[in-house]
């Protein structure tokens, strides 16, 4: 059989195939076939393509050759520069045109450089060409969330220059609507901050209450936001019939809404993880940066102008000043929630102590006369015409007027952003900004300095309100 296999392989043209038989290891009738091919050798034509000079290792080409791996010596570390990104001015969490130039090391913030002034509209220059009454609506638009507080500061400054005082009923109305404006502001601050972090429900719950307060604005002034209601010498018009009863009913029910929001946020694990120990600012740093308002009270400083330097009728109401202990975002949240409760307390007292009487000063050169008088008195008609065409004259001098509005000085907050955000993650910057409630338009205007020197009207608004 072996001869038959050999002959068949030879016929197939495989002369190099060798047949090996081992009768000792294999059973009878078995065979092993191994293929022994001839080793390949390159031909001359194929080797000619590699002809030429040979590159030997030199000092020039050795630097491009990676060194052999050595597990005993650690590789040299490369210097990696930090990443610089722009947070805003078109960022949804910036709540406006705030721009932050952030220097990041991975996800950690190493430096924060705020850029403000992108919403500058030349308000201080526009007011120079207006009368004192015509300048009032500009202050509604400086902080579109704290409208009547802006009007109140401006009106108090003008009244100080004129050496007049609003009637008691007008002062109580200012206190009532000032605290309502504070609640409007804190609702916006707390709920939009929660929305930025991921909690949507408080936003919709509290904005329903905010709409009710806008109705109170509209009933007393005719406008939902930019009311121009608080004016030098008093307020624009008296409260309509039934409004005080409706405000009283709303105050009783709003405290329930605050409890519902606190039930969702205050002890929520996710909320505390995003706010506790985030954006910490000590009491010393808060004073050095010039913080005020909630930012100062959240760091443990008990300072409120309604207590320390009362104006209007704040010296006749009782309320407490909430303060924090750590100065983080969580403390500032708790301060705002408690301030809403204290504002309700003040509103109850204002409703109970509201007296009868006039709502404007009895001076035809400052406050417009009644329409009934204009129909019978030529002097009243002349005063009305002169008041709205030329305005009233303010004696030379300057004044500084401060009110406790719902926010802190925005330009001081911008300076403190670097301190508060350093070392935190990029996602924590959203939580820090949300708890500061920065309005970009007011970042150029706070602290009212009214000057009327050498019979030239100059209105300087460098940082309009002392918050």
Tab-separated table of C-alpha atoms in Angstrom, residues 57-67:
chain	number	residue	atom	x	y	z
A	57	UNK	CA	22.743	56.378	14.487
A	58	UNK	CA	23.936	59.952	14.916
A	59	UNK	CA	23.419	62.727	17.467
A	60	UNK	CA	20.750	64.244	15.243
A	61	UNK	CA	18.513	61.242	14.703
A	62	UNK	CA	19.018	59.708	18.127
A	63	UNK	CA	16.853	62.398	19.790
A	64	UNK	CA	13.888	61.242	17.721
A	65	UNK	CA	14.356	57.656	18.789
A	66	UNK	CA	12.307	56.830	21.928
A	67	UNK	CA	14.462	55.448	24.714
